[in-house]
Tab-separated table of C-alpha atoms and ligand atoms in Angstrom:
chain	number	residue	atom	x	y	z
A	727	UNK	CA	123.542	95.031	127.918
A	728	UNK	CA	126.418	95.363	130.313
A	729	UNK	CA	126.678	91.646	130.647
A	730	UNK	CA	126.439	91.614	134.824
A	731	UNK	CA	123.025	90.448	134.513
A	732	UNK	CA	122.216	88.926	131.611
A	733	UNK	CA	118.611	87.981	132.490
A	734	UNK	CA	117.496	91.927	132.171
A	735	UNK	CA	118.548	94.582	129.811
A	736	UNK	CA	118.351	97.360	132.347
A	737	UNK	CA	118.270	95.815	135.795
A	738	UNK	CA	118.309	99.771	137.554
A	739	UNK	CA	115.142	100.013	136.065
A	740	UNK	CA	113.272	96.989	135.581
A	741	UNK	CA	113.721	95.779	139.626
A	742	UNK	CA	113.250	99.698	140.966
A	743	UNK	CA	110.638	100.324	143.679
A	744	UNK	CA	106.988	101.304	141.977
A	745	UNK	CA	106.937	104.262	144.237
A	746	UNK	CA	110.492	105.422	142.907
A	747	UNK	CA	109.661	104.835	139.588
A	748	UNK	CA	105.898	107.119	139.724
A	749	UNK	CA	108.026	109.631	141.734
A	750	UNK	CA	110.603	109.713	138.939
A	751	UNK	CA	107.207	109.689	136.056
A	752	UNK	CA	105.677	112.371	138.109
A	753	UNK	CA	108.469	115.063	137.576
A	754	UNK	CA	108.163	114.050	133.554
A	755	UNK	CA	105.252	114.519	133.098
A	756	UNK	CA	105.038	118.036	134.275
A	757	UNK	CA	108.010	118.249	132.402
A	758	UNK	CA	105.999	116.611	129.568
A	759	UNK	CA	102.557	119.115	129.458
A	760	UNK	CA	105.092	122.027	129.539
A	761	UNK	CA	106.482	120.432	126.264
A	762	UNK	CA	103.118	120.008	125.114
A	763	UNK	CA	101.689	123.555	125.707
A	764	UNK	CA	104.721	124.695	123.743
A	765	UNK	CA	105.292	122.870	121.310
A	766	UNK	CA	101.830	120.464	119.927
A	767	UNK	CA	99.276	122.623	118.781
A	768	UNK	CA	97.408	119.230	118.750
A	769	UNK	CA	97.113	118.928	121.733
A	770	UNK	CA	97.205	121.905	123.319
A	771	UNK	CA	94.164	122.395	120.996
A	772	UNK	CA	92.135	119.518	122.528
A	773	UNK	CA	93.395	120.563	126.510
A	774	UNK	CA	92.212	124.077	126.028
A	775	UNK	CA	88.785	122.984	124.320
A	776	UNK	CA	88.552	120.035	127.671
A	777	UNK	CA	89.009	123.288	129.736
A	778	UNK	CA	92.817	122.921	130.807
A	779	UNK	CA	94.378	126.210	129.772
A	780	UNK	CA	97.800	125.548	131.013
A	781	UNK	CA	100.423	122.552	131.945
A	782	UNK	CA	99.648	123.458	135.718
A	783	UNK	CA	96.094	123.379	135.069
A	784	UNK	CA	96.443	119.599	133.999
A	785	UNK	CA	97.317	118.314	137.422
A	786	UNK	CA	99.973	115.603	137.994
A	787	UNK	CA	99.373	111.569	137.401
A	788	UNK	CA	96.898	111.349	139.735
A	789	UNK	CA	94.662	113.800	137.579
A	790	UNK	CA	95.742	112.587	134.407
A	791	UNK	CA	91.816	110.567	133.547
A	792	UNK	CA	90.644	114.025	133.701
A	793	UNK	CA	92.496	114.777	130.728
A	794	UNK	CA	91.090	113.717	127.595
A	795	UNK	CA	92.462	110.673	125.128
A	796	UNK	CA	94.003	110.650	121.898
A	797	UNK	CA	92.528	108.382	119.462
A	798	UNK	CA	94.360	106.943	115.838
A	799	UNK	CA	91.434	108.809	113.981
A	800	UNK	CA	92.607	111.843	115.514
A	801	UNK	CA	95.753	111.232	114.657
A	802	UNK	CA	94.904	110.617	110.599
A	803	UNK	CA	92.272	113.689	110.929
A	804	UNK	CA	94.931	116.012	111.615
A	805	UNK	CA	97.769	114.486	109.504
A	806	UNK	CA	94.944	115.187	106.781
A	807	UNK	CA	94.633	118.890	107.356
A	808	UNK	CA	97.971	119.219	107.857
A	809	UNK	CA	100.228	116.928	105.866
A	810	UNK	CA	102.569	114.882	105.771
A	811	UNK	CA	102.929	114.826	109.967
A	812	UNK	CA	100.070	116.897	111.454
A	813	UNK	CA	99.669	119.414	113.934
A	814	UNK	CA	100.934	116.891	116.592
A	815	UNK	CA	104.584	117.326	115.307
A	816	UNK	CA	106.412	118.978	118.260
A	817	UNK	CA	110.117	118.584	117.120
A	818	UNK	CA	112.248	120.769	114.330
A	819	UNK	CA	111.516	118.605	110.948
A	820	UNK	CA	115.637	119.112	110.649
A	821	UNK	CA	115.526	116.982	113.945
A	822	UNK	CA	114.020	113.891	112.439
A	823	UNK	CA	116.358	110.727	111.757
A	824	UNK	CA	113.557	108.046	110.745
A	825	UNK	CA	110.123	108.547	109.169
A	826	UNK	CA	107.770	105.398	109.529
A	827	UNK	CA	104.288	104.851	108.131
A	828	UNK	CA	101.045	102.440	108.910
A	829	UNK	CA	99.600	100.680	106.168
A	830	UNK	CA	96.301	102.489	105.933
A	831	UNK	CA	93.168	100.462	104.982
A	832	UNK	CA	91.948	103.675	103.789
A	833	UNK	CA	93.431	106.532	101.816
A	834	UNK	CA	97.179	107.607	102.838
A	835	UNK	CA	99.268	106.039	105.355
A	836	UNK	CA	99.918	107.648	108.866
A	837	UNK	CA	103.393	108.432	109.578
A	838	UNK	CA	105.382	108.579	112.273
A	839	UNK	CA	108.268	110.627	112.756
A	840	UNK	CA	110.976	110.266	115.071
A	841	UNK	CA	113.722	112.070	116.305
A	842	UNK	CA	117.017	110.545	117.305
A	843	UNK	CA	116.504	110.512	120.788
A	844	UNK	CA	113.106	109.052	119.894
A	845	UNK	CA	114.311	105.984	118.163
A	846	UNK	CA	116.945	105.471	120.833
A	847	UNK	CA	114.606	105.438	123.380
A	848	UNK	CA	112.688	103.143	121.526
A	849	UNK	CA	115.655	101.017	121.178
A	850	UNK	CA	115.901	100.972	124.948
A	851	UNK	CA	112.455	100.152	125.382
A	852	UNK	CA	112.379	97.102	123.517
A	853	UNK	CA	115.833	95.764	124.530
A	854	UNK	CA	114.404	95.262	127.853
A	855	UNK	CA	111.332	93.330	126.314
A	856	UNK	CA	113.457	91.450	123.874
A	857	UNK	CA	115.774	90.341	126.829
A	858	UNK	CA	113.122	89.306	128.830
A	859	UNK	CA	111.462	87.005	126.193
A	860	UNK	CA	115.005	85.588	126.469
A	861	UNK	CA	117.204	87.255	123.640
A	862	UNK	CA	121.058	87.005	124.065
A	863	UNK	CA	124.132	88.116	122.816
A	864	UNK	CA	125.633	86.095	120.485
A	865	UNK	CA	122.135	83.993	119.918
A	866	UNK	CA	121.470	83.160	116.412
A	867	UNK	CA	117.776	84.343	116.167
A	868	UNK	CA	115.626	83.978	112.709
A	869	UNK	CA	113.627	86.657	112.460
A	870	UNK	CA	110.271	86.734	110.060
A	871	UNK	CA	109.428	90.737	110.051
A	872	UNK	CA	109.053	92.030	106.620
A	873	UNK	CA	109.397	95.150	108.361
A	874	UNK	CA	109.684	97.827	104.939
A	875	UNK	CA	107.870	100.800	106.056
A	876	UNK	CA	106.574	99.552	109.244
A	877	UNK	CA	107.664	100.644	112.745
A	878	UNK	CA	108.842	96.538	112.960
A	879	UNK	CA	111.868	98.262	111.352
A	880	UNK	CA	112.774	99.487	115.201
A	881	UNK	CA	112.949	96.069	116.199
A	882	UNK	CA	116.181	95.131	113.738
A	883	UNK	CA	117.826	97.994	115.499
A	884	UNK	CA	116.801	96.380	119.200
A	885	UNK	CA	118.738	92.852	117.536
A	886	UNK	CA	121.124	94.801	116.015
A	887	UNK	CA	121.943	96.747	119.855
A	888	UNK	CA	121.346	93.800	122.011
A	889	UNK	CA	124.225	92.406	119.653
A	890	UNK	CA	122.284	88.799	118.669
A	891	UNK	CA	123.530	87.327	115.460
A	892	UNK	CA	120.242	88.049	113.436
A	893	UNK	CA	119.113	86.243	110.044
A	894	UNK	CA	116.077	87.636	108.899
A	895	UNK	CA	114.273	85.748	106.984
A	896	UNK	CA	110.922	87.657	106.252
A	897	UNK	CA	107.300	86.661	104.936
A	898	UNK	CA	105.700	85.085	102.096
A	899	UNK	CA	108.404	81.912	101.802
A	900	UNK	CA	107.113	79.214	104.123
A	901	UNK	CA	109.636	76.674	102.341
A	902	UNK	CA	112.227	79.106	102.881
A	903	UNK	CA	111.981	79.972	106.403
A	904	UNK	CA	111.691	76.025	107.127
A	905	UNK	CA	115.067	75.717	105.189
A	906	UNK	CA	116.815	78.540	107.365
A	907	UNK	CA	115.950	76.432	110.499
A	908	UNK	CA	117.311	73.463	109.132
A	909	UNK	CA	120.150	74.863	107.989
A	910	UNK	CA	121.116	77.906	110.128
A	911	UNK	CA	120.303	75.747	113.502
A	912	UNK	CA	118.806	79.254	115.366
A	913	UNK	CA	118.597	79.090	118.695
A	914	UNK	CA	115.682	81.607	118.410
A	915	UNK	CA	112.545	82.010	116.315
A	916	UNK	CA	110.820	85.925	116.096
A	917	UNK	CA	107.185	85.252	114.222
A	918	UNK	CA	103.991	85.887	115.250
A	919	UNK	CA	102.027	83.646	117.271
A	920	UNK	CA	99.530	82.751	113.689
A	921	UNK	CA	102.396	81.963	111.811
A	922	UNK	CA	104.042	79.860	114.201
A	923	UNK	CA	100.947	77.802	114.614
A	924	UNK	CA	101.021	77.635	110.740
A	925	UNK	CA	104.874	76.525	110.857
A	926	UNK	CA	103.813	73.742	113.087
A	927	UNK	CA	101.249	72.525	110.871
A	928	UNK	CA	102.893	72.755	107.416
A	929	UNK	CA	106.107	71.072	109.049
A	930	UNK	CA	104.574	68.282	110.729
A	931	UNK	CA	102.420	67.973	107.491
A	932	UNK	CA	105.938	67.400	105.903
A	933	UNK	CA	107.052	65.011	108.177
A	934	UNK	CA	110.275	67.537	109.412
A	935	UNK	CA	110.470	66.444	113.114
A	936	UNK	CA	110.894	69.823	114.396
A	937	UNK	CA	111.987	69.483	117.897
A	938	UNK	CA	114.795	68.225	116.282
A	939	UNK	CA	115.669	71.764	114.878
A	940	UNK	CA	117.210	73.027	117.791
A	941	UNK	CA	114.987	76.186	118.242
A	942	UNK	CA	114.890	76.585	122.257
A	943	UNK	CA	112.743	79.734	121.984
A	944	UNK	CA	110.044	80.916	120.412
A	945	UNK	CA	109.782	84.679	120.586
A	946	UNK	CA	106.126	85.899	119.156
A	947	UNK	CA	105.025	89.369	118.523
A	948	UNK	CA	102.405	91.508	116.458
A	949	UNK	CA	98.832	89.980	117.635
A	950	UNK	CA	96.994	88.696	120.944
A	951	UNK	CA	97.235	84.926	121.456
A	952	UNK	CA	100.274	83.451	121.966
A	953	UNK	CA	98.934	84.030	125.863
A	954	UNK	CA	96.225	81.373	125.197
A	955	UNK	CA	96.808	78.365	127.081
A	956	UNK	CA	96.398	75.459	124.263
A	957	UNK	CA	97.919	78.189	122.035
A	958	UNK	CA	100.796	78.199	124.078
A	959	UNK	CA	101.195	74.045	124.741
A	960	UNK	CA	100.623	73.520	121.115
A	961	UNK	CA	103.796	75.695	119.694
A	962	UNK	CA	105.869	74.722	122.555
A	963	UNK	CA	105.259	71.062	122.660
A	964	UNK	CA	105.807	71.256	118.692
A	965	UNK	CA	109.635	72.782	118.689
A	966	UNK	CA	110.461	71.897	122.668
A	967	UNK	CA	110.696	75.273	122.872
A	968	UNK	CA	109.919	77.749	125.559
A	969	UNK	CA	107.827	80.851	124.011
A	970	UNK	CA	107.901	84.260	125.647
A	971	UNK	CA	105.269	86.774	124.006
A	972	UNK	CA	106.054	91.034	123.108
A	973	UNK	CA	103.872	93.486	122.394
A	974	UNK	CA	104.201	97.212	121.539
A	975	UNK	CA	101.887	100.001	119.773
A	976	UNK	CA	103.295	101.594	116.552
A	977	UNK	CA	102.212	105.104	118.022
A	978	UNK	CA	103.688	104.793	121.142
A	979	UNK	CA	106.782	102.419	120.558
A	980	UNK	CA	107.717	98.773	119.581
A	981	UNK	CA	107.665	96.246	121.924
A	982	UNK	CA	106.733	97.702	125.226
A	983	UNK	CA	106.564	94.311	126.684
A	984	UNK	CA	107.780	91.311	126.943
A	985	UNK	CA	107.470	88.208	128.933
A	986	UNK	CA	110.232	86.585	131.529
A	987	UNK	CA	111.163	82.785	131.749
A	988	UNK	CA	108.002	82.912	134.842
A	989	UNK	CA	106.032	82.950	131.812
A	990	UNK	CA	103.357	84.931	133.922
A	991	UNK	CA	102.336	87.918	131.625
A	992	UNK	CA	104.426	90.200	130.293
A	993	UNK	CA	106.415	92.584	131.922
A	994	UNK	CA	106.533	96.557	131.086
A	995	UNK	CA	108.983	98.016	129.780
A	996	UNK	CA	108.425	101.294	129.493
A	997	UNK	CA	110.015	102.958	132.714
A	998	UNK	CA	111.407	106.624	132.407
A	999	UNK	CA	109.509	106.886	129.033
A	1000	UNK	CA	105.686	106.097	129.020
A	1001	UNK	CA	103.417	105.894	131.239
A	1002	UNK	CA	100.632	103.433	131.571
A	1003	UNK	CA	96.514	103.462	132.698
A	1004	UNK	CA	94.289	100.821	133.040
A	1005	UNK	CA	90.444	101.782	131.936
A	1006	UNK	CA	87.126	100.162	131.674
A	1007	UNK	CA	87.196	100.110	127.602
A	1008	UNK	CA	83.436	101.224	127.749
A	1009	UNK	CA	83.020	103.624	129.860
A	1010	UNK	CA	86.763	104.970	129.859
A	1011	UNK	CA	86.999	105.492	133.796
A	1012	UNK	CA	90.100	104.623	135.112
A	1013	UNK	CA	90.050	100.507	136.616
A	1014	UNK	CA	92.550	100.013	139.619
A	1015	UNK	CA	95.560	98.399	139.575
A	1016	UNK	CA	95.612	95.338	141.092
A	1017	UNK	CA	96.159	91.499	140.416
A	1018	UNK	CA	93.947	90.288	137.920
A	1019	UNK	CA	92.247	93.683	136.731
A	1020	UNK	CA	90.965	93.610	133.427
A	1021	UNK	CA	90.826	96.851	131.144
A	1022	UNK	CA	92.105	98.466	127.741
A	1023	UNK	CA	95.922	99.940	127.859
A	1024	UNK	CA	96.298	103.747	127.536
A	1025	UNK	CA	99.573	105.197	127.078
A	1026	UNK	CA	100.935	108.496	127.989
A	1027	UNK	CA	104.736	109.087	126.016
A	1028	UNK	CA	106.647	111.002	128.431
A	1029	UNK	CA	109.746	111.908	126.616
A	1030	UNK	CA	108.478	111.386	123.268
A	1031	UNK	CA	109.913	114.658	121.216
A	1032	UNK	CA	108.352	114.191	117.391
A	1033	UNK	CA	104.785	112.660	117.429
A	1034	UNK	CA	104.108	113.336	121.370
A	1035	UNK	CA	101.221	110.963	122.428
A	1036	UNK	CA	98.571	111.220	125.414
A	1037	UNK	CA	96.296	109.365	126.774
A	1038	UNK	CA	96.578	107.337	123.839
A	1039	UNK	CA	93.559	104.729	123.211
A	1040	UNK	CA	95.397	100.843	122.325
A	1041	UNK	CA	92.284	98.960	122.132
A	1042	UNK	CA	94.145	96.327	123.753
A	1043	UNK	CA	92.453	94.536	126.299
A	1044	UNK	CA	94.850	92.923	129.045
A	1045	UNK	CA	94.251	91.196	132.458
A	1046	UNK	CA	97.109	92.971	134.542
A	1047	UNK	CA	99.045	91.946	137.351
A	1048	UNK	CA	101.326	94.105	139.398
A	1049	UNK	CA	102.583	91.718	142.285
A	1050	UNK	CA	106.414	91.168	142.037
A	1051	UNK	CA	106.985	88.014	139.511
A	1052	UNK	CA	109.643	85.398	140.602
A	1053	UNK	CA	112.156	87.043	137.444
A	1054	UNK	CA	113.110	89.995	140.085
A	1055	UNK	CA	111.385	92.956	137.761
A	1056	UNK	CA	109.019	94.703	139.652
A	1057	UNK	CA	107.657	95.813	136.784
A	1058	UNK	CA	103.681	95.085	135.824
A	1059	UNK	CA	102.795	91.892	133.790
A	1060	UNK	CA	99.808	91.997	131.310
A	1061	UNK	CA	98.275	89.377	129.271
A	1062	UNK	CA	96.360	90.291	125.950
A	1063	UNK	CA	93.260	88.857	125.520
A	1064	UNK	CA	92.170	90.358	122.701
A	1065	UNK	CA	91.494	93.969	120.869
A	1066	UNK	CA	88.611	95.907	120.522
A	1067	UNK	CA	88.145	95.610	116.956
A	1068	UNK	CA	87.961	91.581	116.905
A	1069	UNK	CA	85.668	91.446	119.565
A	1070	UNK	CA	81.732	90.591	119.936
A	1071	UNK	CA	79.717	91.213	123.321
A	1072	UNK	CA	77.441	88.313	123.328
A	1073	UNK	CA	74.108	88.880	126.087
A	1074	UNK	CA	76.976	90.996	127.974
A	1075	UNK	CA	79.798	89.361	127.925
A	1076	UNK	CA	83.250	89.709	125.515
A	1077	UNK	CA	83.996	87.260	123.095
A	1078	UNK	CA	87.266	87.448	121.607
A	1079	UNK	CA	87.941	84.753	118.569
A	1080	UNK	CA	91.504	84.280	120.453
A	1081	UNK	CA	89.920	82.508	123.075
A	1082	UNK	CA	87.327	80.774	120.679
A	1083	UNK	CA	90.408	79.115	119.297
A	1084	UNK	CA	92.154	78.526	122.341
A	1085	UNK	CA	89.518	76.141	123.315
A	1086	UNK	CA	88.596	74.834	120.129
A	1087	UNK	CA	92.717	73.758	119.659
A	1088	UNK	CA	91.574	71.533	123.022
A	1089	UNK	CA	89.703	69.073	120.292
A	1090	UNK	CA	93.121	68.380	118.625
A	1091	UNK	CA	94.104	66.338	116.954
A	1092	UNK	CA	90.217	65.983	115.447
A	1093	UNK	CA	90.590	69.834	114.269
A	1094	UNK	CA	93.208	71.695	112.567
A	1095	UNK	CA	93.185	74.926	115.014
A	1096	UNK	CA	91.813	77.534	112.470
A	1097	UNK	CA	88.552	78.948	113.208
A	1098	UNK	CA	86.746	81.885	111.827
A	1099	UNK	CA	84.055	83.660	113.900
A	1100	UNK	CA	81.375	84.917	111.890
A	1101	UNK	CA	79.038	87.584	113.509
A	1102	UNK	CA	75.484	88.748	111.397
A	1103	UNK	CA	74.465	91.610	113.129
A	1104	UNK	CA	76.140	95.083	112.566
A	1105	UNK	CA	77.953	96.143	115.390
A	1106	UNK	CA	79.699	94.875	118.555
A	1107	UNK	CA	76.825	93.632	120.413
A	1108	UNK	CA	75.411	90.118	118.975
A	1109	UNK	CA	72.528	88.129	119.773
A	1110	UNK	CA	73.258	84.207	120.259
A	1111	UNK	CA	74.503	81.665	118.641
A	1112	UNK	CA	77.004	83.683	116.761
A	1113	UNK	CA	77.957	81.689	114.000
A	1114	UNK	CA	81.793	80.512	114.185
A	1115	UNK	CA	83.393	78.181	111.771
A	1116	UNK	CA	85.955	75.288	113.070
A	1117	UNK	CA	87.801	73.513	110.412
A	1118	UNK	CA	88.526	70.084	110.606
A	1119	UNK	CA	92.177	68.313	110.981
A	1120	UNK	CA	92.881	66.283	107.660
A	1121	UNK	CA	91.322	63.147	106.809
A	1122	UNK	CA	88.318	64.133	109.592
A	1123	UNK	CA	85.264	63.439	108.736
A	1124	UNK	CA	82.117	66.102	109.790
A	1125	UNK	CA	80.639	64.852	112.913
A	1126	UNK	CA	77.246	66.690	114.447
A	1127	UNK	CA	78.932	65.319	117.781
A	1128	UNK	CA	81.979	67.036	117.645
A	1129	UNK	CA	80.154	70.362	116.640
A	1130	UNK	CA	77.955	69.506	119.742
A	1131	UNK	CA	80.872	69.437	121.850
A	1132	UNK	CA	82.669	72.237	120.373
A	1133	UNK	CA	79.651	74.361	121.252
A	1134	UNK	CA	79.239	73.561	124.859
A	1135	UNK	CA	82.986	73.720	125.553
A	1136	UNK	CA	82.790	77.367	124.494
A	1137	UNK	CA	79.442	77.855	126.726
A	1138	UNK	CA	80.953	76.563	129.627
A	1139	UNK	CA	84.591	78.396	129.062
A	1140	UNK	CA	83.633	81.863	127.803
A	1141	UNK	CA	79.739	81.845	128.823
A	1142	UNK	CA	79.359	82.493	125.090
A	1143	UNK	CA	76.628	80.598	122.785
A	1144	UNK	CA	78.028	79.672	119.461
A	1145	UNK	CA	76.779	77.621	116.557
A	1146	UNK	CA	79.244	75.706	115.292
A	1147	UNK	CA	79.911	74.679	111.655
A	1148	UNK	CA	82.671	72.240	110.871
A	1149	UNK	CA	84.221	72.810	107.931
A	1150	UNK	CA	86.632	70.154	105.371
A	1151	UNK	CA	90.765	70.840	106.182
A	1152	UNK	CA	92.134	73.920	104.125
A	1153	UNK	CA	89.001	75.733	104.045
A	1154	UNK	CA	89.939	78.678	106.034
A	1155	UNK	CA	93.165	81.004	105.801
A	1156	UNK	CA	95.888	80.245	107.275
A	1157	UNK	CA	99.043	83.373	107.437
A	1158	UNK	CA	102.635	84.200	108.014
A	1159	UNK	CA	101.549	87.082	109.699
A	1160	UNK	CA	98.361	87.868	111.335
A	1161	UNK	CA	95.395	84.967	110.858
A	1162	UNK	CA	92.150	87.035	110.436
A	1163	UNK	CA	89.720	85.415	112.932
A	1164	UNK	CA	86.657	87.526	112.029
A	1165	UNK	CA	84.400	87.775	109.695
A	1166	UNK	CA	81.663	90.576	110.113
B	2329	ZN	ZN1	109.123	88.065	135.454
């Protein structure tokens, strides 16, 4: 930060003119398919077999949906064959400064190489988001990223450059973490949005007034939600805090974007380096954007030099916006409403257990907030009521008319049919990192 606008990171880029900034991608990414002819056999693999035999084949931007996407299986399937990296490594091995690695529900993690210039531009990336969401130098921030092997890792860099006196804290010590904001005094909380709600409820369960703490912001990261209305109003009115939400994509970098003090979506980040697409997550055609489009993010790295991504699938669904926000970026907003794996289509429409307990937290203080949605049939698509199980706030007693009313608040909200079960306090889950809200 040069400290002549300390609102945004990277003012040249985050207020430049769309046009100047997809005239400025353009010549990149022709850069970028030269790059990948020569150097991912990955890739240049699946362009040749879609019938693009060379870089000038491809097209520009405009062209790029013709190209076909990358998924994460695609990814592990060739990191298989071709251990430890794949045959989507593009850079000299000698050229690699950090080495990170998913968790892997199956088998051996996925790794993720980067070269210097990789991690710095992932650095660069995420200082914008983090400033946006209202980091500062000198702010004492509590972080709660156990970050180990994980790409989070790239985020204690970000605090480390944006020069923010950092504590970090971690997971798995509730008592702990409540002691460092007592203590400490941060001016800043990092967590995600399941563990703040948890924070809320175990403090207030202790009696630890907690907008007494002094935390003025609320920075959450690492799963949809936090974008949730009574989400939102629920940590905020808890700590008198303002929360701003982040969101990245291990593959493609950490925190790609991050929300301003408008609180109206959060803005990109990416400029110079990736470039984004909207599409319709079921038919993968391209949606337009435009103010209040709804689609899945794909992301295109443009300078990436180890693990080269494109068209890369994020699952993440958004509503997008692109009309300049009241901050000064010009930059697009998006909201997350949810990811593909956590949702159900019910008679046609999505169901995402995010919003399920964004309007179930509207029967507070009767229910505790957690929820677990509980689809039968194999598969996305499920046939009405899908069950979904609402815990009640302590001391409640199970009432058929609460259930009642739980029900057709969610039919008239998210034209969804539930049947509701209401379940005795500390019956479901509760996490200091991401609260499972499905069940299939
Ligand atoms: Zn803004």
């Amino acid at each position: 930060m040069d400290g002549t606008d300390a609102t945004m990171h990277d003012p040249m880029t985050e207020t430049r003119a769309p046009a100047e900034q997809a005239a400025r991608d353009e010549a990149t990414y022709g850069r970028r398919l030269g790059y990948l002819f020569e150097r991912s056999p990955f890739h240049t693999r699946k362009l040749k077999a879609a019938g693009f035999d060379t870089a000038a084949a491809c097209g520009g931007l405009a062209d790029i949906a013709r190209l076909p996407f990358t998924e994460k299986d695609e990814i592990r399937a060739t990191q298989a064959a071709h251990p430890p990296f794949g045959e989507h490594l593009a850079a000299d091995p000698a050229d690699l400064v950090r080495i990170y690695s998913t968790s892997g529900t199956t088998g051996d993690p996925c790794y993720m190489p980067l070269t210097g210039r990789d991690l710095a531009s992932w650095i660069a990336m995420s200082s914008r988001s983090y400033t946006a969401t209202g980091l500062r130098r000198g702010m004492r921030v509590v972080s709660t990223y156990n970050a180990g092997p994980f790409v989070a890792g790239a985020a204690l860099d970000t605090l480390t450059a944006l020069g923010v006196c950092h504590a970090p804290i971690g997971l798995g010590n509730t008592a702990r973490l409540i002691r460092a904001l007592q203590l400490l005094k941060p001016e800043a909380l990092l967590c995600t949005p399941s563990y703040a709600l948890h924070l809320t409820e175990v403090m207030e369960g202790q009696g630890i007034e907690t907008r007494t703490l002094g935390v003025r912001r609320i920075c959450v990261a690492g799963e949809p939600g936090a974008g949730e209305p009574a989400i939102r109003a629920r940590i905020e009115d808890a700590f008198g805090a303002r929360l701003c939400e982040a969101m990245g994509i291990g593959d493609v970098s950490i925190s790609l974007w991050g929300e301003c003090d408008a609180q109206e979506g959060m803005h990109f980040g990416g400029g110079d380096h990736v470039h984004v697409e909207l599409v319709d997550p079921e038919s993968g055609q391209p949606v337009e954007k435009r103010d209040g489009a709804t689609g899945e993010l794909v992301y295109t790295a443009l300078t990436r030099e180890a693990a080269p991504m494109l068209r890369f699938r994020s699952h993440d669904h958004v509503v997008w916006w692109q009309s300049p926000c009241r901050c000064g970026r010009t930059t697009p907003r998006v909201r997350c409403i949810g990811r593909t794996d956590d949702m159900v289509i019910v008679r046609g429409v999505n169901l995402f257990p995010t919003a399920a307990r964004s309007v179930v937290l509207g029967f507070a203080p009767r229910v505790s907030g957690a929820i677990l949605l509980r689809p039968t049939q194999p598969g996305v698509r499920q046939e009405p009521p899908v069950p979904l199980d609402v815990e009640l706030a302590e001391g409640q007693a199970d009432d058929a008319s609460l259930a009642d009313a739980i029900e057709k608040a969610i039919r008239a909200t998210l034209i969804a049919t539930v049947r509701v079960r209401l379940l005795p306090f500390g019956k479901l889950p509760r996490s200091d990192y991401k609260t499972k809200l499905i069940t299939r």
